[in-house]
Structure formats: C-alpha cells, structure tokens
Short mmCIF file of C-alpha atoms in Angstrom, two decimals:
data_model
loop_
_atom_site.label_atom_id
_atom_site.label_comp_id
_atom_site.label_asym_id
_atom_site.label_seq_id
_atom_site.Cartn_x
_atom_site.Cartn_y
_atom_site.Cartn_z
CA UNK A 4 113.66 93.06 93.63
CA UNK A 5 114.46 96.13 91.56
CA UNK A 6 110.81 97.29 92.38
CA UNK A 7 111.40 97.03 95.74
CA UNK A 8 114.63 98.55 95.85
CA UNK A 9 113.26 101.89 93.85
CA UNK A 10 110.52 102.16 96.16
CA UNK A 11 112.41 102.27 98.95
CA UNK A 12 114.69 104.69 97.81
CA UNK A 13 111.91 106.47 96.20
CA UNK A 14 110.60 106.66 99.31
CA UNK A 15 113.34 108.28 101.13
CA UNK A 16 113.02 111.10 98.43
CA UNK A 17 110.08 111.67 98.90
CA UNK A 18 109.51 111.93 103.06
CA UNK A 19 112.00 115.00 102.45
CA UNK A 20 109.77 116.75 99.74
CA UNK A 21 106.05 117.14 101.15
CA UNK A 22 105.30 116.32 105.47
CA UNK A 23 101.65 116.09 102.81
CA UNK A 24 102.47 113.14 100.96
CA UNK A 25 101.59 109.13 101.65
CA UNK A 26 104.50 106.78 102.14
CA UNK A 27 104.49 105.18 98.11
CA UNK A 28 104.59 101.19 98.44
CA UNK A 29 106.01 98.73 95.88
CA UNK A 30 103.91 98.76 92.57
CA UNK A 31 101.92 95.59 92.46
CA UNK A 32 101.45 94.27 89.06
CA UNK A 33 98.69 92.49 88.02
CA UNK A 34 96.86 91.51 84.23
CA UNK A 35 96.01 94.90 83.07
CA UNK A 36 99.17 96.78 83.84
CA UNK A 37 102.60 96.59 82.74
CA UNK A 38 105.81 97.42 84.92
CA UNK A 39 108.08 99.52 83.15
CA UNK A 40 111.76 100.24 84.49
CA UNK A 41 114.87 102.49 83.18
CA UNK A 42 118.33 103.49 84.74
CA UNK A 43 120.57 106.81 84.69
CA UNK A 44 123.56 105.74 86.14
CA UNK A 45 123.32 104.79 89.30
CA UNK A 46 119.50 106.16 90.17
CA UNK A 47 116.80 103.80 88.99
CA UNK A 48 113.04 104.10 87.75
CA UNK A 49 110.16 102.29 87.89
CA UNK A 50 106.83 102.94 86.21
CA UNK A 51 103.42 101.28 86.49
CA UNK A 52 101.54 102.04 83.32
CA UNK A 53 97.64 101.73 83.10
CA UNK A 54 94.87 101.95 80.38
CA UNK A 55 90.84 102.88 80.99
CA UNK A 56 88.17 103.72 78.41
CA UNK A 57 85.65 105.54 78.77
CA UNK A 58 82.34 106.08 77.20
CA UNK A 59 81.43 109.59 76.37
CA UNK A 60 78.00 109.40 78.77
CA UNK A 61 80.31 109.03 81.72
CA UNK A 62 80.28 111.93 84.14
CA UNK A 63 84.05 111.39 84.33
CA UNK A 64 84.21 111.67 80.40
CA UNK A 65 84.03 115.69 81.08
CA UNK A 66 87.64 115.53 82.90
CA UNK A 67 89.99 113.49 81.14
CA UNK A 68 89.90 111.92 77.28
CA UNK A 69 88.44 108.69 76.40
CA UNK A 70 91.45 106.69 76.69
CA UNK A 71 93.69 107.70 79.53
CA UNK A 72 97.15 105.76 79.22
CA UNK A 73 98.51 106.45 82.65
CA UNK A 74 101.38 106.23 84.63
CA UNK A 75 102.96 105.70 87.90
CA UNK A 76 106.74 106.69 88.73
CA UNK A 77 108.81 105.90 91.17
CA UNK A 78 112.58 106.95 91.81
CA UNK A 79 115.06 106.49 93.19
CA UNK A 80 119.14 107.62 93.27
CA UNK A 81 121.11 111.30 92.81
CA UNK A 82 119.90 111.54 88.93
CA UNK A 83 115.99 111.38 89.34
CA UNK A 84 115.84 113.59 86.19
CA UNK A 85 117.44 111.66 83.84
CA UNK A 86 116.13 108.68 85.16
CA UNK A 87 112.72 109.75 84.58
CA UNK A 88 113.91 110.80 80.90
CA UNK A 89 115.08 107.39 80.35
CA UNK A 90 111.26 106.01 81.64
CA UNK A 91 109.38 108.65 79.54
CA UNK A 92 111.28 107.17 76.67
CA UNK A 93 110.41 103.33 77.81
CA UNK A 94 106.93 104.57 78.19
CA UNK A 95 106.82 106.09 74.28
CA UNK A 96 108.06 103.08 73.12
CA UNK A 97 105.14 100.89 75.36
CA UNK A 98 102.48 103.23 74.23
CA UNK A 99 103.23 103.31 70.36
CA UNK A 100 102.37 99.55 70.59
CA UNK A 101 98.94 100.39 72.03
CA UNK A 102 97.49 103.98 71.19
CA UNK A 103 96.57 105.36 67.66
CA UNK A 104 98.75 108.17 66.45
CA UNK A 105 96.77 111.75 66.18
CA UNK A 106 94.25 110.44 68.30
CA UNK A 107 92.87 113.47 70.89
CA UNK A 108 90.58 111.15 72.50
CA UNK A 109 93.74 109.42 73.86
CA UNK A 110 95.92 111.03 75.80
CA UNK A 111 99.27 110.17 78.09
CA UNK A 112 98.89 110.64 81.58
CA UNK A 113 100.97 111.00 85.03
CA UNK A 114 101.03 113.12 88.53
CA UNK A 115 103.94 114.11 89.95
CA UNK A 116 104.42 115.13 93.83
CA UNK A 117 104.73 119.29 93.23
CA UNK A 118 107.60 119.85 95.36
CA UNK A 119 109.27 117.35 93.73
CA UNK A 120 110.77 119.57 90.89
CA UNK A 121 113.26 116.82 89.64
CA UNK A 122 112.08 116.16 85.95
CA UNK A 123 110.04 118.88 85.01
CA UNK A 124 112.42 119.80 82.21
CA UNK A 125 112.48 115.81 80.81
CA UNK A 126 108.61 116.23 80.55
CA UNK A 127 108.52 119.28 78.75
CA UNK A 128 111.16 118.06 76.25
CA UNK A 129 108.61 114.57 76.04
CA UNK A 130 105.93 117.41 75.00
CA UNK A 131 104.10 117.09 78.37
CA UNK A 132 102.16 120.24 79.84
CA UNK A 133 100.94 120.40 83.53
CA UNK A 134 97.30 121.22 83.42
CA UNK A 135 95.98 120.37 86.57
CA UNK A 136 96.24 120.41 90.55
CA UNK A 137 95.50 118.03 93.48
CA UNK A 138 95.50 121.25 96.00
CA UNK A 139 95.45 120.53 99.92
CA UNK A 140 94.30 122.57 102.84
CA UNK A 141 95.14 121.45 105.82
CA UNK A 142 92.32 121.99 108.43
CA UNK A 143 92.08 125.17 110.68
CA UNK A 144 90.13 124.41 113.53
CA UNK A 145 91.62 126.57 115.75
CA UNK A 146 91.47 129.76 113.50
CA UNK A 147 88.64 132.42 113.49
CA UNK A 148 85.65 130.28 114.70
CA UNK A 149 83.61 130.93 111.79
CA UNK A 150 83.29 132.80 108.52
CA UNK A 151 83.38 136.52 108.08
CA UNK A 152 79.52 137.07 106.26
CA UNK A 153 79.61 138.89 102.78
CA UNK A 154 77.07 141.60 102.76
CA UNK A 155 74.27 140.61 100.38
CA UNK A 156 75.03 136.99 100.48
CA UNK A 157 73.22 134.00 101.78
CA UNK A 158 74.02 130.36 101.72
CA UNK A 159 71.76 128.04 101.60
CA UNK A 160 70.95 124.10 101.36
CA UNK A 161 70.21 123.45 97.50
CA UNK A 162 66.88 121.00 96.98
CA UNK A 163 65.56 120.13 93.52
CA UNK A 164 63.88 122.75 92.98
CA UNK A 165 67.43 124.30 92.36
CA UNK A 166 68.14 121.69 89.70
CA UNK A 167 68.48 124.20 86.20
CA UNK A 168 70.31 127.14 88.58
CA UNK A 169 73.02 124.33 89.35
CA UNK A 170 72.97 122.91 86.22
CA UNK A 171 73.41 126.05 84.19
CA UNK A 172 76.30 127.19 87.01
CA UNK A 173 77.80 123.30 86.31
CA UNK A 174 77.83 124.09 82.48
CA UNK A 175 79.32 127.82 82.56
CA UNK A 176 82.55 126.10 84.98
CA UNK A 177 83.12 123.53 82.44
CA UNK A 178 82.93 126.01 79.36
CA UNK A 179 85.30 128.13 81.11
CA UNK A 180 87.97 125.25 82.10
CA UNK A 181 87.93 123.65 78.93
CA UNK A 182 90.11 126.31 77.75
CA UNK A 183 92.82 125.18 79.58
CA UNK A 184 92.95 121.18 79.03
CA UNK A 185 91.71 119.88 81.80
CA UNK A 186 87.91 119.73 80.67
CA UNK A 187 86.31 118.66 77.56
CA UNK A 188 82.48 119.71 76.94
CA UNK A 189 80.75 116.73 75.11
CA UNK A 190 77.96 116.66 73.11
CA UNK A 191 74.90 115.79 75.89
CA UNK A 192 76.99 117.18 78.88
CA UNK A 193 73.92 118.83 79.84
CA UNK A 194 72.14 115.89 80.19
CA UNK A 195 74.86 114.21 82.58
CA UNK A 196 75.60 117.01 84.67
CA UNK A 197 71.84 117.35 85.23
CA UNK A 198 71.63 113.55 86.31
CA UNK A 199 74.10 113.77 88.14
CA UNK A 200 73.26 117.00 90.09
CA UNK A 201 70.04 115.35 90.38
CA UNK A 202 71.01 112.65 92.40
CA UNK A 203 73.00 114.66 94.68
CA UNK A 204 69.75 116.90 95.42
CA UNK A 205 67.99 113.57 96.67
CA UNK A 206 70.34 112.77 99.08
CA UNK A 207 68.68 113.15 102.31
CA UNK A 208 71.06 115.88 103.69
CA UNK A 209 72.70 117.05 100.57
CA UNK A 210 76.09 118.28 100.64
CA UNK A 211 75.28 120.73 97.63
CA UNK A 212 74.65 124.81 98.53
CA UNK A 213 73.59 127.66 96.83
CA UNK A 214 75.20 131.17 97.36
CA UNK A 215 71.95 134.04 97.18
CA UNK A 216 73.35 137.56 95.97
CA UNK A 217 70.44 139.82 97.14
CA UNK A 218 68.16 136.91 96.76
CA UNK A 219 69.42 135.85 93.24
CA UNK A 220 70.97 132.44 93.12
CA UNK A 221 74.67 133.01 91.63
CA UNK A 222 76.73 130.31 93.09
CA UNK A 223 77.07 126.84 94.02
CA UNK A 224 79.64 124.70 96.17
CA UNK A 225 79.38 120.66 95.97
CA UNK A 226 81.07 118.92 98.50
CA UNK A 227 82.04 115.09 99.49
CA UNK A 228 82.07 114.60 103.28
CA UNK A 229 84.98 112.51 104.90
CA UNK A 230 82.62 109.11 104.44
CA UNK A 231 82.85 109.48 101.01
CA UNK A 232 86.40 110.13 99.93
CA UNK A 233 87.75 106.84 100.09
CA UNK A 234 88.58 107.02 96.28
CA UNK A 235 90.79 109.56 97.09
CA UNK A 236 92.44 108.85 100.08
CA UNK A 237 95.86 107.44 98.74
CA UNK A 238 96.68 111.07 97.73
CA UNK A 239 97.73 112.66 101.00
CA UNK A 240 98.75 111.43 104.71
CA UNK A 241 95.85 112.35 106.33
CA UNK A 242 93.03 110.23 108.09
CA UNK A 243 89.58 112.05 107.65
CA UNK A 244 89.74 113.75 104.49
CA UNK A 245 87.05 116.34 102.61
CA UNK A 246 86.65 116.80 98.93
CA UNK A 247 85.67 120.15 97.59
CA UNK A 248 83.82 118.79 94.41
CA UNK A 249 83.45 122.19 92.70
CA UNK A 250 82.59 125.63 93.29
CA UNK A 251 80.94 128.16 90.76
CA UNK A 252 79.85 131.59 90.68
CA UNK A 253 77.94 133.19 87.73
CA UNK A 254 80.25 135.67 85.51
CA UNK A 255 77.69 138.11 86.91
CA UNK A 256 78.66 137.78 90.59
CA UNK A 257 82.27 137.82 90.21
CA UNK A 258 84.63 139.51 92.35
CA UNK A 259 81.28 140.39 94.65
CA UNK A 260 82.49 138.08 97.54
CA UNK A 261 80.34 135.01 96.33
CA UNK A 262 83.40 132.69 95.85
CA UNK A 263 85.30 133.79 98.74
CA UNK A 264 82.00 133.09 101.03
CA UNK A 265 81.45 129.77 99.79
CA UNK A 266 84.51 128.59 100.10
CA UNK A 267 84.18 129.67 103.70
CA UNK A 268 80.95 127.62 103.86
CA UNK A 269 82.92 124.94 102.64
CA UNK A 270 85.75 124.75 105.01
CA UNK A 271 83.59 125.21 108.01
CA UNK A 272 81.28 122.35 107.00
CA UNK A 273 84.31 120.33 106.68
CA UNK A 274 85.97 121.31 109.91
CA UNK A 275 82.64 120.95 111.53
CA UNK A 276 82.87 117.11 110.32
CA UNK A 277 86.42 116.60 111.82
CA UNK A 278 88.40 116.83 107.98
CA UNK A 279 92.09 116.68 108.42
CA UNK A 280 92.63 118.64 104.84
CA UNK A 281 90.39 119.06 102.30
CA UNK A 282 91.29 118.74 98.52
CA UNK A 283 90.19 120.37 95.40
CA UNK A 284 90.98 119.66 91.73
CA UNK A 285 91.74 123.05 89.51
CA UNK A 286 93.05 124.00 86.07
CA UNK A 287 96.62 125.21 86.79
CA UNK A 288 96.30 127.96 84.13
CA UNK A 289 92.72 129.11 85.23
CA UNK A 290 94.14 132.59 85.80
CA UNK A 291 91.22 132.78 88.24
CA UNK A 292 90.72 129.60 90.13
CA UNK A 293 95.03 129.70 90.81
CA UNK A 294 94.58 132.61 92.63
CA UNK A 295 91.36 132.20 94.05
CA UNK A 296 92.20 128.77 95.64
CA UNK A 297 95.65 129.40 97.46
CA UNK A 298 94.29 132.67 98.79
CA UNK A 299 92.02 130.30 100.83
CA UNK A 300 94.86 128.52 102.11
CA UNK A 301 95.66 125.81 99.47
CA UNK A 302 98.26 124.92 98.11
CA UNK A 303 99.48 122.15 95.18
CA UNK A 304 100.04 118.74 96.45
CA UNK A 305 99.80 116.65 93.22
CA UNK A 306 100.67 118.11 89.52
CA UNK A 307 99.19 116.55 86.85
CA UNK A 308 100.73 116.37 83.08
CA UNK A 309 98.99 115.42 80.26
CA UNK A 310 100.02 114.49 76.41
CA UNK A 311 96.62 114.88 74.12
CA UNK A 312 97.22 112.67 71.85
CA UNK A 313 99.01 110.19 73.83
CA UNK A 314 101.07 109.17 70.20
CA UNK A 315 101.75 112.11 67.83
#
C-alpha cells in the first residue's frame, strides 16, 4: 500500500516537471529485486534496487561497469530531498551486504528526471556524480523541409566495405568519452565493436552512414529506427520513437560541418519514418558533445549518476 501511495503522489510530481516524461507505475517486485522505502516527515520514498553482471565481451560492457547495482526512486510529499537522503542511506546499507568494497568494476547506479532538481545536493553529499544524459528531440516535421548541405560533404549508406573506417571512428569516440565516466575501453574492444558494426553492415537496408569530406570518409552516424526501440520506450511519452546510436567525426574533420550535417541526416531519416522524438545518450561533461547536441535541438530528459565503486 505504501508503494502505491508513493507512486501516486510521485506521480503528481512529476506530470508538473517534464510534458516529456511517462506516467511512473507502482514498482513491481519480483525474485531478483528488493523494494527499499524511507520517510522525511511527511513525504515518503520508495526505491526498487536491481543487480546485472556483465561479462567483459559484452558490447554493453563498454558503457557501464561489470556490476551495475541500480536503482529506481520514487517520491512523493513537500520534502522529496530529504526523503531521497533518507533512501540513499537505506540503499548504502542494502548494498554493503552485496558489493565488494574498492571494487571499480561495481558501481551504484540511478537516473533521475532532469527537471526534477529536488535531491541533487543529497547525491552529491552520497558521493554521486552525474555523468550521463538521456537527451530528447522532439520531432520537427514542419520545420525547414530538409537539411542545409555542408560544402564538401557527402553522406552516404555505409556497406562492409566500410567496416575498419567505422571501426576506427567507433574506437576514437570511446577513447575520447572514457575520460569522463561514462565509457570504459576494455581490453578486445576492438574486436566487439568490429562484430558488432559488422552485423549492422549486413542488415539489408542498414541504418549506418558515412559522412565523405572531399571524398575522405571522416564520420559516421548509427541509428535505430522506431521498430527497434522498444528497449527504450519507457523513457519518454511518446509513441514512435528514434534512437540516435552514436555519431563520430575524426579529430581531423572537426568543426568542418561534418557533425552538424550528420546529425541533419539523422533527424530527417527519422522524421521521414514518422519518429515522435528521437533520443541520444552523451557524456554530460564531454565539453563537445554538450554543446554539440542541444544546438541541434536536444535537450536532457533523463540524468544519470553513478558511484564507481558502488562500496568505498
């Protein structure tokens, strides 16, 4: 009943914050999560915490650590802050029972709506950073009805043949974000990211294209088309959603117009397949992707903290 009750007032706060967001639903507990729950006065707070492993050949093992101890929050009432102190605490005490002290392939995990402010002091003081960003765009169909070109650049389908270009453009994004938390670069990354760039290329219409600079290939945008976001979806009120994968441009062709014209590409593919929004993950202290992203018409929808190790 508490559950419910939080929810619902959770709820309420959150229809005020973001038009963006989904309505959040009871947490539904099942064998491999635990319901956590904490009070400040009269404002309650629920959490749903999580555990996954996993192995460092996963394509996913470049984004997040090994062991991701994760949580949900939910609140509700006129102290959300200290509320959500009060969980983080519950949560420290949950994940000292589970996660090895000093570990950095474990780290403590949680998103927070980004215009919901309430808290962002309690998670600094818990030793919580925000690294990353679920952006949104919300489609523009009736804007300009098609990119502006960038002299000197082409975009093109990629095929296999473009395998090592993407692959090497894949490899110089990740060294770059890795600086700021929200990538790791394992040993054999080379090897995934060229499997799974691979399989992409075989698709029959491949959503992956290649930006020429005066015929040299510099840049690449990889995209997921609305039938294919489903894993996504519970992010943001919207029906037909696209996912901007990644986008890279070689050190060499930066600031030529490269990024700015795939991203272009990008948005008109999407609106040309009826997306409501599209999303993007970025570093939030990439002091280029930041900038890069909301002058496109982004903006955060989902912050995501991290503590690496989860136990200190």
């Amino acid at each position: 009943m508490h559950n419910d009750v939080t929810a619902t007032g959770h709820a309420a706060r959150i229809a005020t914050v973001d038009a963006l967001l989904p309505a959040p639903l009871p947490f539904e507990v099942s064998g491999d999560t635990t319901l956590l729950s904490a009070r400040a006065g009269a404002t309650g707070a629920a959490g749903l915490a999580t555990h996954t492993e996993l192995g460092a050949d996963s394509p996913q093992s470049v984004w997040r650590a090994l062991s991701e101890h994760r949580l949900e929050v939910q609140l509700s009432g006129p102290e959300p802050g200290a509320a959500l102190d009060a969980l983080l605490t519950r949560w420290d005490e949950h994940l000292r029972t589970l996660a090895r002290p000093g570990d950095p392939e474990c780290a403590a995990v949680l998103s927070r709506p980004s215009r919901d402010t309430a808290g962002t002091a309690e998670l600094l003081h818990h030793g919580f950073a925000p690294t990353g960003v679920i952006a949104v765009r919300p489609a523009q169909r009736l804007a300009a009805p098609g990119p502006v070109a960038t002299p000197g650049v082409c975009i093109r389908h990629a095929t296999p043949d473009d395998l090592d270009t993407a692959v090497g453009l894949m490899l110089e994004l990740q060294r770059y974000d890795a600086q700021f938390g929200r990538v790791t670069v394992r040993p054999g990354a080379g090897e995934v990211v060229s499997k799974e760039l691979l399989r992409q290329l075989e698709r029959p219409e491949p959503q992956v294209w290649i930006a020429e600079l005066y015929g040299r290939p510099l840049g690449m945008a990889v995209l997921q088309m609305p039938d294919e976001t489903s894993w996504i979806k519970h992010r943001v009120a919207a029906q037909r959603i696209g996912y901007l994968s990644s986008l890279a441009v070689a050190e060499a062709a930066r600031s030529a117009g490269v990024g700015t014209a795939l991203a272009a590409h990008a948005h008109q593919v999407f609106d040309e397949a009826g997306a409501d929004v599209v999303l993007l993950h970025h570093a939030l202290a990439n002091p280029r992707s930041t900038p890069f992203w909301y002058a496109q018409g982004y903006r955060p929808l989902w912050t995501g903290w991290q503590r690496r190790p989860a136990v200190r």
